[in-house]
Amino acid sequence: MTKASNRTLSSRKPRSGYPGPPGLLAGALCWLALVAGTPAAGEAPETAAEAACAEPDVALVLGSGGAAGLGHIAMLRAFEEQGIRPAAVAGTSIGAIVGTLFAAGLDSAAIESLFRDFGGSAFNPFAGWIGDAAAPGLRELIEIDLGNGSLLDSNRFTDFVAERMSARQFADTQIPLYVVATDFWSGEARVLRNGDLLQAMRASMAVPGVFAPVPMGEDLLIDGGASNPLPVDVVADHDIVVAIDVTGSRRPGTGERPDISDLLFSSFEIMQQSIIRARLREYPADIYIKPELDDIRMLHFDRVDEILERTRPAARELAERLRELTAQRCAGAGAGAKGN
């Protein structure tokens, strides 16, 4: 159900009595303004209902989930196909990376191309170390960084991403952006909304033990998924909140025992899903989408085609829900205009 807006139009009662000279001047100016604003012959005037429907106040929330977050690209495409531009974007971890690129002006095709450029080898510290000649491999994008309390340093990855976008500061984005990280010392979520975009991305994606934590002021920031993997609360003041949850699921009966990387990353994912359930009870999303990506592991960034294909049904669902909500909103606005 779409949330009701708190916006109201102020009313002014006309003063009684014949206006003096200042009143005559004001009346003349008002008359000129009305004439200037009158549509030309053959031009349809915009009704109150049409004005209310023109730009729905939709906030997009992109959750954490490792490589499964490539599915966010399909969701962006659904927004583009419906002609809806989010009024705000909030993201955590991979959702922060995709959300930053989108808010900085890249469309879904450009973001997909970026991930394809280095997806020739799995984004996995235990495999795919040598990329092909046509695309930078994992070794060129990420450096071993055991001295900083992690296996990998993500600086080269974010530097590669930076080559594809002109924005460097939050103020440079075309859409208001909120990036979520976690302060290691307090365990509390940190919502980053100004300053250096690349630093915010590195902080939000700093999976403990995998990527190096990012110092910022008195905080030591790690992956936002540790505290707020689907930050619906950050944009709860918008009329419509769309939340994309790309955390996976685990199914027994495959005949294979999970290996050490599965246990580590899936345990982190279980924790995130518990946080998401609690957060959605307090801040329910108007549209909640969870693609079926149960066997996509955190570092499988080489499976772009498979992830996008498997996300397609969820993207169709999102497009349909967006159409329904927009239609309901416009119908409500039209009824309100007739009542006035």
mmCIF file of C-alpha atoms in Angstrom:
data_model
loop_
_atom_site.group_PDB
_atom_site.id
_atom_site.type_symbol
_atom_site.label_atom_id
_atom_site.label_comp_id
_atom_site.label_asym_id
_atom_site.label_seq_id
_atom_site.Cartn_x
_atom_site.Cartn_y
_atom_site.Cartn_z
ATOM 1 C CA MET A 1 0.000 0.000 0.000
ATOM 2 C CA THR A 2 1.331 3.392 -0.928
ATOM 3 C CA LYS A 3 2.088 5.649 1.992
ATOM 4 C CA ALA A 4 0.111 8.852 2.271
ATOM 5 C CA SER A 5 2.022 12.050 1.662
ATOM 6 C CA ASN A 6 2.200 14.659 4.418
ATOM 7 C CA ARG A 7 2.307 17.505 1.929
ATOM 8 C CA THR A 8 -0.673 19.889 2.099
ATOM 9 C CA LEU A 9 -1.575 22.994 0.142
ATOM 10 C CA SER A 10 -1.858 26.134 2.230
ATOM 11 C CA SER A 11 -5.129 28.098 1.993
ATOM 12 C CA ARG A 12 -5.462 31.865 2.082
ATOM 13 C CA LYS A 13 -8.804 33.620 2.728
ATOM 14 C CA PRO A 14 -9.472 36.712 0.567
ATOM 15 C CA ARG A 15 -9.703 39.974 2.428
ATOM 16 C CA SER A 16 -13.079 41.762 2.369
ATOM 17 C CA GLY A 17 -13.555 45.300 1.114
ATOM 18 C CA TYR A 18 -12.474 47.248 -1.939
ATOM 19 C CA PRO A 19 -8.718 47.103 -2.546
ATOM 20 C CA GLY A 20 -6.763 50.342 -2.381
ATOM 21 C CA PRO A 21 -3.972 51.248 -4.823
ATOM 22 C CA PRO A 22 -1.589 48.557 -3.535
ATOM 23 C CA GLY A 23 -4.399 46.039 -3.969
ATOM 24 C CA LEU A 24 -5.045 47.231 -7.524
ATOM 25 C CA LEU A 25 -1.362 46.826 -8.382
ATOM 26 C CA ALA A 26 -1.298 43.344 -6.899
ATOM 27 C CA GLY A 27 -4.459 42.447 -8.811
ATOM 28 C CA ALA A 28 -2.962 43.664 -12.061
ATOM 29 C CA LEU A 29 0.196 41.640 -11.488
ATOM 30 C CA CYS A 30 -1.857 38.536 -10.741
ATOM 31 C CA TRP A 31 -3.876 39.074 -13.941
ATOM 32 C CA LEU A 32 -0.667 39.372 -15.989
ATOM 33 C CA ALA A 33 0.696 36.195 -14.379
ATOM 34 C CA LEU A 34 -2.483 34.305 -15.238
ATOM 35 C CA VAL A 35 -2.353 35.505 -18.846
ATOM 36 C CA ALA A 36 1.311 34.542 -19.154
ATOM 37 C CA GLY A 37 0.567 31.092 -17.758
ATOM 38 C CA THR A 38 -2.437 30.442 -20.021
ATOM 39 C CA PRO A 39 -1.707 27.601 -22.493
ATOM 40 C CA ALA A 40 -1.431 28.566 -26.148
ATOM 41 C CA ALA A 41 -4.179 27.576 -28.548
ATOM 42 C CA GLY A 42 -4.198 23.819 -29.043
ATOM 43 C CA GLU A 43 -2.037 23.216 -25.961
ATOM 44 C CA ALA A 44 -3.764 21.116 -23.295
ATOM 45 C CA PRO A 45 -3.563 22.620 -19.799
ATOM 46 C CA GLU A 46 -1.997 20.445 -17.103
ATOM 47 C CA THR A 47 -4.582 19.327 -14.581
ATOM 48 C CA ALA A 48 -3.918 18.960 -10.865
ATOM 49 C CA ALA A 49 -4.126 15.177 -11.267
ATOM 50 C CA GLU A 50 -1.580 15.192 -14.116
ATOM 51 C CA ALA A 51 0.774 17.350 -12.065
ATOM 52 C CA ALA A 52 0.474 14.976 -9.096
ATOM 53 C CA CYS A 53 1.237 11.945 -11.300
ATOM 54 C CA ALA A 54 4.130 13.471 -13.220
ATOM 55 C CA GLU A 55 6.964 12.450 -10.892
ATOM 56 C CA PRO A 56 6.171 9.775 -8.303
ATOM 57 C CA ASP A 57 8.279 10.120 -5.164
ATOM 58 C CA VAL A 58 9.994 6.720 -5.306
ATOM 59 C CA ALA A 59 13.059 5.803 -3.254
ATOM 60 C CA LEU A 60 15.107 2.799 -4.358
ATOM 61 C CA VAL A 61 16.884 0.604 -1.785
ATOM 62 C CA LEU A 62 19.591 -1.757 -3.074
ATOM 63 C CA GLY A 63 20.665 -4.379 -0.563
ATOM 64 C CA SER A 64 23.918 -6.219 0.078
ATOM 65 C CA GLY A 65 24.582 -9.721 -1.195
ATOM 66 C CA GLY A 66 27.898 -9.987 -2.994
ATOM 67 C CA ALA A 67 27.823 -11.060 -6.634
ATOM 68 C CA ALA A 68 24.064 -11.653 -6.439
ATOM 69 C CA GLY A 69 23.864 -7.862 -6.339
ATOM 70 C CA LEU A 70 24.516 -7.857 -10.072
ATOM 71 C CA GLY A 71 20.788 -8.560 -10.157
ATOM 72 C CA HIS A 72 20.310 -4.918 -9.162
ATOM 73 C CA ILE A 73 21.162 -4.049 -12.771
ATOM 74 C CA ALA A 74 17.982 -5.751 -13.985
ATOM 75 C CA MET A 75 15.972 -3.758 -11.431
ATOM 76 C CA LEU A 76 17.452 -0.485 -12.670
ATOM 77 C CA ARG A 77 16.439 -1.506 -16.173
ATOM 78 C CA ALA A 78 12.847 -1.992 -14.979
ATOM 79 C CA PHE A 79 12.842 1.587 -13.666
ATOM 80 C CA GLU A 80 14.201 2.842 -16.982
ATOM 81 C CA GLU A 81 11.597 0.937 -18.996
ATOM 82 C CA GLN A 82 8.809 2.415 -16.864
ATOM 83 C CA GLY A 83 10.253 5.911 -17.249
ATOM 84 C CA ILE A 84 10.552 6.336 -13.485
ATOM 85 C CA ARG A 85 13.555 8.126 -12.030
ATOM 86 C CA PRO A 86 14.067 7.409 -8.322
ATOM 87 C CA ALA A 87 13.956 10.463 -6.077
ATOM 88 C CA ALA A 88 16.659 8.882 -3.890
ATOM 89 C CA VAL A 89 18.883 5.808 -3.819
ATOM 90 C CA ALA A 90 20.129 4.036 -0.678
ATOM 91 C CA GLY A 91 22.563 1.147 -0.893
ATOM 92 C CA THR A 92 24.677 -1.229 1.158
ATOM 93 C CA SER A 93 27.814 -3.082 -0.007
ATOM 94 C CA ILE A 94 27.240 -4.214 -3.634
ATOM 95 C CA GLY A 95 24.021 -2.199 -3.500
ATOM 96 C CA ALA A 96 26.103 0.856 -2.632
ATOM 97 C CA ILE A 97 28.411 0.232 -5.597
ATOM 98 C CA VAL A 98 25.589 -0.203 -8.114
ATOM 99 C CA GLY A 99 23.596 2.605 -6.497
ATOM 100 C CA THR A 100 26.556 4.990 -6.646
ATOM 101 C CA LEU A 101 27.120 4.296 -10.332
ATOM 102 C CA PHE A 102 23.424 4.827 -11.071
ATOM 103 C CA ALA A 103 23.165 7.996 -8.995
ATOM 104 C CA ALA A 104 26.313 9.283 -10.738
ATOM 105 C CA GLY A 105 24.549 9.098 -14.107
ATOM 106 C CA LEU A 106 25.367 5.652 -15.528
ATOM 107 C CA ASP A 107 22.411 3.745 -16.955
ATOM 108 C CA SER A 108 21.843 0.011 -16.518
ATOM 109 C CA ALA A 109 23.617 -0.851 -19.783
ATOM 110 C CA ALA A 110 26.753 1.064 -18.785
ATOM 111 C CA ILE A 111 26.801 -0.564 -15.337
ATOM 112 C CA GLU A 112 26.398 -4.013 -16.892
ATOM 113 C CA SER A 113 29.265 -3.261 -19.279
ATOM 114 C CA LEU A 114 31.487 -2.222 -16.374
ATOM 115 C CA PHE A 115 30.983 -5.524 -14.563
ATOM 116 C CA ARG A 116 31.460 -7.508 -17.762
ATOM 117 C CA ASP A 117 34.820 -5.840 -18.300
ATOM 118 C CA PHE A 118 36.340 -7.542 -15.304
ATOM 119 C CA GLY A 119 33.977 -10.475 -14.949
ATOM 120 C CA GLY A 120 36.043 -12.812 -17.099
ATOM 121 C CA SER A 121 37.434 -14.373 -13.956
ATOM 122 C CA ALA A 122 35.584 -15.089 -10.706
ATOM 123 C CA PHE A 123 35.858 -12.303 -8.144
ATOM 124 C CA ASN A 124 37.176 -14.899 -5.754
ATOM 125 C CA PRO A 125 40.435 -14.792 -3.775
ATOM 126 C CA PHE A 126 40.895 -18.557 -4.195
ATOM 127 C CA ALA A 127 40.293 -18.831 -7.932
ATOM 128 C CA GLY A 128 40.496 -16.939 -11.181
ATOM 129 C CA TRP A 129 43.719 -15.115 -10.441
ATOM 130 C CA ILE A 130 44.644 -14.711 -14.090
ATOM 131 C CA GLY A 131 42.182 -12.831 -16.279
ATOM 132 C CA ASP A 132 42.096 -12.972 -20.058
ATOM 133 C CA ALA A 133 43.845 -10.376 -22.174
ATOM 134 C CA ALA A 134 40.639 -8.549 -23.058
ATOM 135 C CA ALA A 135 39.621 -7.711 -19.510
ATOM 136 C CA PRO A 136 41.487 -6.801 -16.339
ATOM 137 C CA GLY A 137 41.712 -9.810 -14.053
ATOM 138 C CA LEU A 138 41.348 -10.053 -10.313
ATOM 139 C CA ARG A 139 45.100 -9.610 -9.831
ATOM 140 C CA GLU A 140 45.026 -6.242 -11.620
ATOM 141 C CA LEU A 141 41.979 -5.029 -9.701
ATOM 142 C CA ILE A 142 42.704 -6.105 -6.144
ATOM 143 C CA GLU A 143 45.900 -6.365 -4.139
ATOM 144 C CA ILE A 144 46.704 -8.757 -1.315
ATOM 145 C CA ASP A 145 46.603 -6.725 1.921
ATOM 146 C CA LEU A 146 47.115 -9.037 4.895
ATOM 147 C CA GLY A 147 48.787 -6.247 6.893
ATOM 148 C CA ASN A 148 45.517 -4.299 7.105
ATOM 149 C CA GLY A 149 43.515 -7.090 8.744
ATOM 150 C CA SER A 150 42.082 -8.453 5.502
ATOM 151 C CA LEU A 151 42.870 -10.756 2.636
ATOM 152 C CA LEU A 152 42.346 -8.121 -0.057
ATOM 153 C CA ASP A 153 42.617 -4.382 -0.625
ATOM 154 C CA SER A 154 39.822 -2.941 -2.758
ATOM 155 C CA ASN A 155 41.559 0.281 -3.833
ATOM 156 C CA ARG A 156 42.316 -0.909 -7.337
ATOM 157 C CA PHE A 157 38.756 -2.067 -7.815
ATOM 158 C CA THR A 158 37.294 1.298 -6.843
ATOM 159 C CA ASP A 159 39.932 3.052 -8.954
ATOM 160 C CA PHE A 160 38.746 0.962 -11.908
ATOM 161 C CA VAL A 161 35.140 1.916 -11.170
ATOM 162 C CA ALA A 162 36.180 5.571 -10.939
ATOM 163 C CA GLU A 163 37.354 5.482 -14.542
ATOM 164 C CA ARG A 164 33.746 4.948 -15.603
ATOM 165 C CA MET A 165 32.123 7.819 -13.743
ATOM 166 C CA SER A 166 32.863 11.519 -13.482
ATOM 167 C CA ALA A 167 31.365 12.015 -10.007
ATOM 168 C CA ARG A 168 33.871 12.082 -7.152
ATOM 169 C CA GLN A 169 31.806 13.652 -4.363
ATOM 170 C CA PHE A 170 28.264 12.994 -3.170
ATOM 171 C CA ALA A 171 27.441 16.509 -4.325
ATOM 172 C CA ASP A 172 28.283 15.451 -7.903
ATOM 173 C CA THR A 173 25.569 12.785 -8.123
ATOM 174 C CA GLN A 174 22.435 13.339 -10.193
ATOM 175 C CA ILE A 175 20.215 11.553 -7.656
ATOM 176 C CA PRO A 176 20.435 11.947 -3.863
ATOM 177 C CA LEU A 177 22.510 9.027 -2.587
ATOM 178 C CA TYR A 178 22.838 7.317 0.807
ATOM 179 C CA VAL A 179 25.629 4.779 1.353
ATOM 180 C CA VAL A 180 25.529 2.564 4.438
ATOM 181 C CA ALA A 181 28.604 1.265 6.280
ATOM 182 C CA THR A 182 29.180 -0.041 9.825
ATOM 183 C CA ASP A 183 31.421 1.408 12.513
ATOM 184 C CA PHE A 184 33.544 -1.470 13.819
ATOM 185 C CA TRP A 185 33.955 0.097 17.279
ATOM 186 C CA SER A 186 30.305 0.780 18.083
ATOM 187 C CA GLY A 187 28.661 -1.743 15.771
ATOM 188 C CA GLU A 188 26.277 0.991 14.607
ATOM 189 C CA ALA A 189 25.293 1.777 11.046
ATOM 190 C CA ARG A 190 26.750 4.892 9.464
ATOM 191 C CA VAL A 191 24.817 6.599 6.681
ATOM 192 C CA LEU A 192 27.259 8.410 4.405
ATOM 193 C CA ARG A 193 25.721 11.213 2.370
ATOM 194 C CA ASN A 194 28.524 13.670 1.703
ATOM 195 C CA GLY A 195 32.240 13.656 0.997
ATOM 196 C CA ASP A 196 34.304 11.233 -1.097
ATOM 197 C CA LEU A 197 32.245 8.722 -3.111
ATOM 198 C CA LEU A 198 35.054 6.210 -3.618
ATOM 199 C CA GLN A 199 35.905 6.167 0.067
ATOM 200 C CA ALA A 200 32.228 5.584 0.888
ATOM 201 C CA MET A 201 32.074 2.693 -1.586
ATOM 202 C CA ARG A 202 35.188 1.074 -0.118
ATOM 203 C CA ALA A 203 33.741 1.395 3.386
ATOM 204 C CA SER A 204 30.352 -0.057 2.482
ATOM 205 C CA MET A 205 31.877 -3.094 0.721
ATOM 206 C CA ALA A 206 34.563 -3.842 3.350
ATOM 207 C CA VAL A 207 33.489 -7.416 4.174
ATOM 208 C CA PRO A 208 35.348 -8.308 7.403
ATOM 209 C CA GLY A 209 38.404 -10.413 6.720
ATOM 210 C CA VAL A 210 38.065 -10.043 2.945
ATOM 211 C CA PHE A 211 38.421 -6.315 2.268
ATOM 212 C CA ALA A 212 40.337 -3.828 4.374
ATOM 213 C CA PRO A 213 38.344 -1.627 6.799
ATOM 214 C CA VAL A 214 38.243 2.089 6.015
ATOM 215 C CA PRO A 215 39.171 4.722 8.640
ATOM 216 C CA MET A 216 36.861 7.745 8.526
ATOM 217 C CA GLY A 217 37.188 10.293 11.310
ATOM 218 C CA GLU A 218 36.946 8.425 14.608
ATOM 219 C CA ASP A 219 35.198 5.479 12.952
ATOM 220 C CA LEU A 220 36.688 2.344 11.448
ATOM 221 C CA LEU A 221 34.173 1.362 8.806
ATOM 222 C CA ILE A 222 33.367 -2.145 7.621
ATOM 223 C CA ASP A 223 30.676 -3.620 5.377
ATOM 224 C CA GLY A 224 27.272 -2.011 5.848
ATOM 225 C CA GLY A 225 25.683 -5.455 5.708
ATOM 226 C CA ALA A 226 26.887 -6.082 9.250
ATOM 227 C CA SER A 227 24.399 -3.518 10.599
ATOM 228 C CA ASN A 228 21.878 -2.563 7.887
ATOM 229 C CA PRO A 229 21.936 -4.809 4.797
ATOM 230 C CA LEU A 230 18.679 -3.408 3.344
ATOM 231 C CA PRO A 231 18.442 0.241 4.503
ATOM 232 C CA VAL A 232 14.721 0.865 4.058
ATOM 233 C CA ASP A 233 14.681 3.082 7.142
ATOM 234 C CA VAL A 234 17.070 5.576 5.540
ATOM 235 C CA VAL A 235 14.480 6.601 2.915
ATOM 236 C CA ALA A 236 11.278 5.861 4.843
ATOM 237 C CA ASP A 237 10.051 9.447 4.421
ATOM 238 C CA HIS A 238 9.416 8.960 0.678
ATOM 239 C CA ASP A 239 5.945 8.180 -0.681
ATOM 240 C CA ILE A 240 6.978 4.863 -2.226
ATOM 241 C CA VAL A 241 9.895 2.709 -1.057
ATOM 242 C CA VAL A 242 11.146 -0.051 -3.360
ATOM 243 C CA ALA A 243 13.499 -2.553 -1.681
ATOM 244 C CA ILE A 244 15.604 -5.098 -3.580
ATOM 245 C CA ASP A 245 16.878 -7.939 -1.375
ATOM 246 C CA VAL A 246 19.598 -10.040 -3.057
ATOM 247 C CA THR A 247 20.643 -12.145 -0.078
ATOM 248 C CA GLY A 248 20.597 -15.815 -1.061
ATOM 249 C CA SER A 249 19.185 -18.914 0.520
ATOM 250 C CA ARG A 250 20.537 -22.334 1.414
ATOM 251 C CA ARG A 251 18.930 -25.604 0.402
ATOM 252 C CA PRO A 252 19.689 -29.034 1.876
ATOM 253 C CA GLY A 253 19.765 -32.241 -0.136
ATOM 254 C CA THR A 254 22.389 -31.255 -2.704
ATOM 255 C CA GLY A 255 24.670 -34.048 -1.556
ATOM 256 C CA GLU A 256 27.558 -31.638 -0.961
ATOM 257 C CA ARG A 257 28.797 -30.336 2.340
ATOM 258 C CA PRO A 258 29.540 -26.581 2.417
ATOM 259 C CA ASP A 259 33.226 -25.754 2.245
ATOM 260 C CA ILE A 260 34.964 -23.211 4.460
ATOM 261 C CA SER A 261 34.195 -20.222 2.218
ATOM 262 C CA ASP A 262 30.524 -21.268 2.012
ATOM 263 C CA LEU A 263 30.324 -21.501 5.793
ATOM 264 C CA LEU A 264 31.974 -18.125 6.342
ATOM 265 C CA PHE A 265 30.018 -16.150 3.767
ATOM 266 C CA SER A 266 26.700 -17.926 4.318
ATOM 267 C CA SER A 267 26.915 -17.351 8.067
ATOM 268 C CA PHE A 268 27.342 -13.638 7.365
ATOM 269 C CA GLU A 269 24.343 -13.868 5.027
ATOM 270 C CA ILE A 270 22.191 -15.574 7.687
ATOM 271 C CA MET A 271 22.936 -12.703 10.043
ATOM 272 C CA GLN A 272 21.994 -10.174 7.355
ATOM 273 C CA GLN A 273 18.674 -11.892 6.656
ATOM 274 C CA SER A 274 17.783 -11.776 10.336
ATOM 275 C CA ILE A 275 18.465 -8.023 10.376
ATOM 276 C CA ILE A 276 16.417 -7.534 7.203
ATOM 277 C CA ARG A 277 13.374 -9.315 8.638
ATOM 278 C CA ALA A 278 13.463 -7.159 11.750
ATOM 279 C CA ARG A 279 13.967 -3.953 9.775
ATOM 280 C CA LEU A 280 11.100 -4.690 7.373
ATOM 281 C CA ARG A 281 8.732 -5.256 10.292
ATOM 282 C CA GLU A 282 9.498 -1.746 11.502
ATOM 283 C CA TYR A 283 9.848 -0.090 8.079
ATOM 284 C CA PRO A 284 7.828 -2.141 5.574
ATOM 285 C CA ALA A 285 8.619 -1.451 1.927
ATOM 286 C CA ASP A 286 5.821 -0.643 -0.524
ATOM 287 C CA ILE A 287 7.479 -2.963 -3.039
ATOM 288 C CA TYR A 288 9.758 -5.754 -1.811
ATOM 289 C CA ILE A 289 11.544 -7.845 -4.436
ATOM 290 C CA LYS A 290 13.770 -10.868 -3.718
ATOM 291 C CA PRO A 291 15.160 -12.640 -6.802
ATOM 292 C CA GLU A 292 15.795 -16.399 -6.694
ATOM 293 C CA LEU A 293 19.594 -16.509 -6.544
ATOM 294 C CA ASP A 294 20.140 -19.250 -3.997
ATOM 295 C CA ASP A 295 23.392 -20.739 -5.352
ATOM 296 C CA ILE A 296 25.202 -17.526 -6.313
ATOM 297 C CA ARG A 297 28.132 -17.101 -3.963
ATOM 298 C CA MET A 298 29.482 -13.825 -2.690
ATOM 299 C CA LEU A 299 32.473 -13.632 -5.045
ATOM 300 C CA HIS A 300 30.982 -15.043 -8.258
ATOM 301 C CA PHE A 301 31.225 -11.849 -10.272
ATOM 302 C CA ASP A 302 32.035 -13.879 -13.395
ATOM 303 C CA ARG A 303 28.413 -15.113 -13.693
ATOM 304 C CA VAL A 304 26.893 -11.908 -15.067
ATOM 305 C CA ASP A 305 24.771 -13.593 -17.769
ATOM 306 C CA GLU A 306 23.374 -16.219 -15.426
ATOM 307 C CA ILE A 307 22.557 -13.722 -12.687
ATOM 308 C CA LEU A 308 20.789 -11.317 -15.063
ATOM 309 C CA GLU A 309 18.843 -14.162 -16.676
ATOM 310 C CA ARG A 310 17.715 -15.543 -13.332
ATOM 311 C CA THR A 311 16.770 -12.070 -12.125
ATOM 312 C CA ARG A 312 14.519 -11.437 -15.119
ATOM 313 C CA PRO A 313 11.287 -12.796 -13.514
ATOM 314 C CA ALA A 314 11.832 -10.563 -10.470
ATOM 315 C CA ALA A 315 12.469 -7.587 -12.761
ATOM 316 C CA ARG A 316 9.175 -8.270 -14.561
ATOM 317 C CA GLU A 317 7.436 -8.398 -11.190
ATOM 318 C CA LEU A 318 8.999 -5.074 -10.248
ATOM 319 C CA ALA A 319 7.889 -3.459 -13.510
ATOM 320 C CA GLU A 320 4.326 -4.653 -12.955
ATOM 321 C CA ARG A 321 4.285 -3.426 -9.349
ATOM 322 C CA LEU A 322 5.608 -0.036 -10.431
ATOM 323 C CA ARG A 323 2.852 0.236 -13.029
ATOM 324 C CA GLU A 324 0.219 -0.692 -10.457
ATOM 325 C CA LEU A 325 1.448 1.761 -7.833
ATOM 326 C CA THR A 326 1.737 4.583 -10.338
ATOM 327 C CA ALA A 327 -1.784 3.876 -11.624
ATOM 328 C CA GLN A 328 -3.189 3.804 -8.081
ATOM 329 C CA ARG A 329 -1.401 7.013 -7.212
ATOM 330 C CA CYS A 330 -2.679 8.793 -10.314
ATOM 331 C CA ALA A 331 -6.216 7.504 -9.770
ATOM 332 C CA GLY A 332 -6.130 8.785 -6.206
ATOM 333 C CA ALA A 333 -4.810 12.153 -7.337
ATOM 334 C CA GLY A 334 -7.538 12.386 -9.948
ATOM 335 C CA ALA A 335 -10.261 11.632 -7.393
ATOM 336 C CA GLY A 336 -8.791 14.234 -5.074
ATOM 337 C CA ALA A 337 -8.744 16.841 -7.846
ATOM 338 C CA LYS A 338 -12.428 16.145 -8.665
ATOM 339 C CA GLY A 339 -13.322 16.459 -4.996
ATOM 340 C CA ASN A 340 -11.753 19.899 -4.917
#
